[in-house]
mmCIF file of C-alpha atoms in Angstrom:
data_model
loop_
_atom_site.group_PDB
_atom_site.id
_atom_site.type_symbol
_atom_site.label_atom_id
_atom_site.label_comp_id
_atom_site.label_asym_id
_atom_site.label_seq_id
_atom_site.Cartn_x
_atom_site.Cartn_y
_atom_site.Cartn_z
ATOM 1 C CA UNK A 256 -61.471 -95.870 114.095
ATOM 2 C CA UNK A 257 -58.657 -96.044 111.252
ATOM 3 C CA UNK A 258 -58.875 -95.296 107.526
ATOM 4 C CA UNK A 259 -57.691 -97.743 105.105
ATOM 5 C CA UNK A 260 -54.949 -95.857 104.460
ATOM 6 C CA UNK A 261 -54.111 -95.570 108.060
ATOM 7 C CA UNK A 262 -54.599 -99.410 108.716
ATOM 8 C CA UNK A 263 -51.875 -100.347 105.484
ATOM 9 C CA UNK A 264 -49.378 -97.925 106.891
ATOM 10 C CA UNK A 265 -49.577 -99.776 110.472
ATOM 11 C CA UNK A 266 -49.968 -103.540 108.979
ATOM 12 C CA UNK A 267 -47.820 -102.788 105.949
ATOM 13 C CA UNK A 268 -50.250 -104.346 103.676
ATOM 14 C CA UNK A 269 -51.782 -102.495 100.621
ATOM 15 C CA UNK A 270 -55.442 -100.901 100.837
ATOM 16 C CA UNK A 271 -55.617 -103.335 97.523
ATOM 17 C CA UNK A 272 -54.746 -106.495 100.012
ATOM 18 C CA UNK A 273 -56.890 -105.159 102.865
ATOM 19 C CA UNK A 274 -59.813 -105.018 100.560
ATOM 20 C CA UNK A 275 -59.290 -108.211 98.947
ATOM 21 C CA UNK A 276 -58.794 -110.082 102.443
ATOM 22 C CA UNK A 277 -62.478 -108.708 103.045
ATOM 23 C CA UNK A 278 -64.023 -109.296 99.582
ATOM 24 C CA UNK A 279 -62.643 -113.237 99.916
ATOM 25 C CA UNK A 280 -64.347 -113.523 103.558
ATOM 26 C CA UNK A 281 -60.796 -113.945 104.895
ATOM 27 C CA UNK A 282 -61.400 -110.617 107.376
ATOM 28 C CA UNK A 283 -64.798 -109.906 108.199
ATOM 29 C CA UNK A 284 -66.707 -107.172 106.982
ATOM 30 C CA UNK A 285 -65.466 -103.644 107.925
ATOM 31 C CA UNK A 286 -67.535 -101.045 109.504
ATOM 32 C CA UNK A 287 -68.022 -98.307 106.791
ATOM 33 C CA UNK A 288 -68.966 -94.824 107.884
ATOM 34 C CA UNK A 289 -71.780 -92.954 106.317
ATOM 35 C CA UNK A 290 -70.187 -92.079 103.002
ATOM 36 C CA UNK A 291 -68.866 -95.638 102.157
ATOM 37 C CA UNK A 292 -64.995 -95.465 103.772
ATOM 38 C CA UNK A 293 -63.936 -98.494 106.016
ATOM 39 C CA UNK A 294 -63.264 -97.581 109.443
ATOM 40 C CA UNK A 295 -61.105 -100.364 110.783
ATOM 41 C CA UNK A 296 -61.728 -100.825 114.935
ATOM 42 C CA UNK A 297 -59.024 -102.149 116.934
ATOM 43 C CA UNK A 298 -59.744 -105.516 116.948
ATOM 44 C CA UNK A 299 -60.023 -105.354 112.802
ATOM 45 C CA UNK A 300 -56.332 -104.455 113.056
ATOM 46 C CA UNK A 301 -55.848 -107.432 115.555
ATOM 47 C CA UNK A 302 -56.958 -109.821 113.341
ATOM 48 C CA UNK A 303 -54.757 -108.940 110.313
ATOM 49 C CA UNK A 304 -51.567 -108.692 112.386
ATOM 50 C CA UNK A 305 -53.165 -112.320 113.330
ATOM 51 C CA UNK A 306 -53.533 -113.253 109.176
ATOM 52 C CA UNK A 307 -50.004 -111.888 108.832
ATOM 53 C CA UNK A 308 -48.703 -113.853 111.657
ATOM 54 C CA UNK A 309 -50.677 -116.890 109.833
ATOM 55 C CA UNK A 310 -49.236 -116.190 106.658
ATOM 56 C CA UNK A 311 -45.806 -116.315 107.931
ATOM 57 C CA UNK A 312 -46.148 -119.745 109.324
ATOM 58 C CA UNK A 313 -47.109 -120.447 105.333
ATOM 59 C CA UNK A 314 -50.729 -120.958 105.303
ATOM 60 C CA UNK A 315 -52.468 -120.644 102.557
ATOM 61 C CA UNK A 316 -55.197 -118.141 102.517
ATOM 62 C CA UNK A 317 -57.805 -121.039 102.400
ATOM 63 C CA UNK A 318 -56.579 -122.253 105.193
ATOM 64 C CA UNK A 319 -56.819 -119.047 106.905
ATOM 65 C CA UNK A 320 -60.460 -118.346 106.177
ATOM 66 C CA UNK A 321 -61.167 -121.657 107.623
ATOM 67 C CA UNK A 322 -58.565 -120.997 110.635
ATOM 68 C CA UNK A 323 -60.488 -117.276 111.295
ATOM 69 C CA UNK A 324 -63.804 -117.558 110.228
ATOM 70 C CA UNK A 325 -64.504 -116.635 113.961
ATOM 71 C CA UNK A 326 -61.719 -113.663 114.213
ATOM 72 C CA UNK A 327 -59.458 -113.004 116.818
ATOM 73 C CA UNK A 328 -60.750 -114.993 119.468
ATOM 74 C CA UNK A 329 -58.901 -112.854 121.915
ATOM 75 C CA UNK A 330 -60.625 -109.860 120.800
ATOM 76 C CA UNK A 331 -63.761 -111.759 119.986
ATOM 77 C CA UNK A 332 -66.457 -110.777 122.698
ATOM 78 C CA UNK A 333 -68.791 -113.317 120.876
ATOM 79 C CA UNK A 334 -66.941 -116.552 121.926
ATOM 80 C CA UNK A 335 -68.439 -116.375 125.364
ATOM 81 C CA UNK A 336 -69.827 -120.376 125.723
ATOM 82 C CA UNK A 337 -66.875 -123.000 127.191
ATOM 83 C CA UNK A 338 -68.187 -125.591 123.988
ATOM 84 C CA UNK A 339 -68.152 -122.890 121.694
ATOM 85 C CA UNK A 340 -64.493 -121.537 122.320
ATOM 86 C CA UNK A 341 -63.421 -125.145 122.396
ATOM 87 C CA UNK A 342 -64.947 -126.041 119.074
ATOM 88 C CA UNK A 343 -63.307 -122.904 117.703
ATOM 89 C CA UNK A 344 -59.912 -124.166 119.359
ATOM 90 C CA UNK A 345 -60.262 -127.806 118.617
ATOM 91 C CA UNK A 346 -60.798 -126.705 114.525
ATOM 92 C CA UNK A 347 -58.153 -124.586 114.836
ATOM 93 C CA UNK A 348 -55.418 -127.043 116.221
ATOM 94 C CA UNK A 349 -56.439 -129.275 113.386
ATOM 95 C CA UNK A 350 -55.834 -126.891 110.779
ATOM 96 C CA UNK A 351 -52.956 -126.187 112.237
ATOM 97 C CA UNK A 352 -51.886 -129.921 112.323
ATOM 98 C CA UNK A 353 -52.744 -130.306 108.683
ATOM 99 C CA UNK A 354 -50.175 -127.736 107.851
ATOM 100 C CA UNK A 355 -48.085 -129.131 110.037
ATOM 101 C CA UNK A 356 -47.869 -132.381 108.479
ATOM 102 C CA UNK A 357 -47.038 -130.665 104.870
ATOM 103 C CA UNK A 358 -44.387 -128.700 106.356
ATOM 104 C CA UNK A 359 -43.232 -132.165 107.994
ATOM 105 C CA UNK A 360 -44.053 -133.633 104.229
ATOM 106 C CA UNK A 361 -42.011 -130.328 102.138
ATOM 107 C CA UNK A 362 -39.307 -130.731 105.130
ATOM 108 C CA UNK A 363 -38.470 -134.699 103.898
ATOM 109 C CA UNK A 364 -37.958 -133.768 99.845
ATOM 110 C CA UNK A 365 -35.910 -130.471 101.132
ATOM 111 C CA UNK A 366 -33.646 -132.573 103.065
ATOM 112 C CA UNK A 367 -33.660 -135.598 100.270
ATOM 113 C CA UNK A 368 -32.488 -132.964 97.929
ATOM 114 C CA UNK A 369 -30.672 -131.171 100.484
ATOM 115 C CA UNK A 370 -28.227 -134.820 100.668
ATOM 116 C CA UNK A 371 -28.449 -135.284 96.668
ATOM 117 C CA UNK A 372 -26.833 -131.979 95.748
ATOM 118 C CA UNK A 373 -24.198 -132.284 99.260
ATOM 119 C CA UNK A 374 -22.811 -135.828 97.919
ATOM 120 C CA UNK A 375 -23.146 -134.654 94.028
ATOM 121 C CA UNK A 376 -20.805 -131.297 95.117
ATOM 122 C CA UNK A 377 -18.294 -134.032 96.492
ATOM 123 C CA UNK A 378 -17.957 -135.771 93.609
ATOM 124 C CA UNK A 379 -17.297 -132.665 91.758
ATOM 125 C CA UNK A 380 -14.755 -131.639 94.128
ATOM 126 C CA UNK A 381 -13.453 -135.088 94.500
ATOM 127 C CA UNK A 382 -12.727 -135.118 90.533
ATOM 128 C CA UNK A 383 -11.476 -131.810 90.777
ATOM 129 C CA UNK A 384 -8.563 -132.758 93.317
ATOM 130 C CA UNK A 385 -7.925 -136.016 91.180
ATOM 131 C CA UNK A 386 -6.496 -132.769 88.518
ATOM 132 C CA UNK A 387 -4.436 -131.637 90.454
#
């Protein structure tokens, strides 16, 4: 078992974060010890290096809680019925396609804008050479 403290070292995210990931259901409830500290298990610190990996793939943390609300499934000893795993797969996979789509969606205007400031840079430099 792993202290807080430990846990933000290894996962690089603040005690403050950790605790706040809990409070907002986005990690489940931590084992506490007799006087009140969190003691993280092994699969606890499996599932945030799973939210980080999440959040790098820019989900929001609503779309997280959603995506984990059954933990790591690898880890998860719970997720023993064929129809179960598959309904936590198939909800997954559409949350993922969701995002997907608005990265598809954010991807469009980038490149739009991408082409608008490209052709408006060589029209600068076009009237630039025309100085010369």
């Amino acid at each position: 078992m792993n202290k807080i403290s430990d846990v933000s070292q290894l996962t690089g995210m603040s005690a403050y974060t950790l605790r706040y990931y809990e409070e907002i259901g986005l990690l489940p409830k931590v084992k506490k010890n007799c006087s009140g500290a969190r003691n993280y298990s092994a699969e606890d610190i499996a599932f945030i290096e799973f939210i980080k990996g999440l959040k790098k793939m820019g989900l929001s943390l609503e779309e997280i809680v959603h995506f984990g609300k059954e933990g790591c499934i690898s880890e998860n000893r719970s997720l023993t019925g064929k129809v179960e795993l598959r309904s936590v797969l198939e909800k997954r996979s559409a949350v993922l396609e969701s995002h997907l789509r608005k990265l598809d969606e954010k991807r469009k205007i980038i490149e739009n804008n991408r082409k608008k400031i490209i052709g408006r840079m060589n029209l600068y430099k076009a009237m630039i050479d025309k100085q010369h």
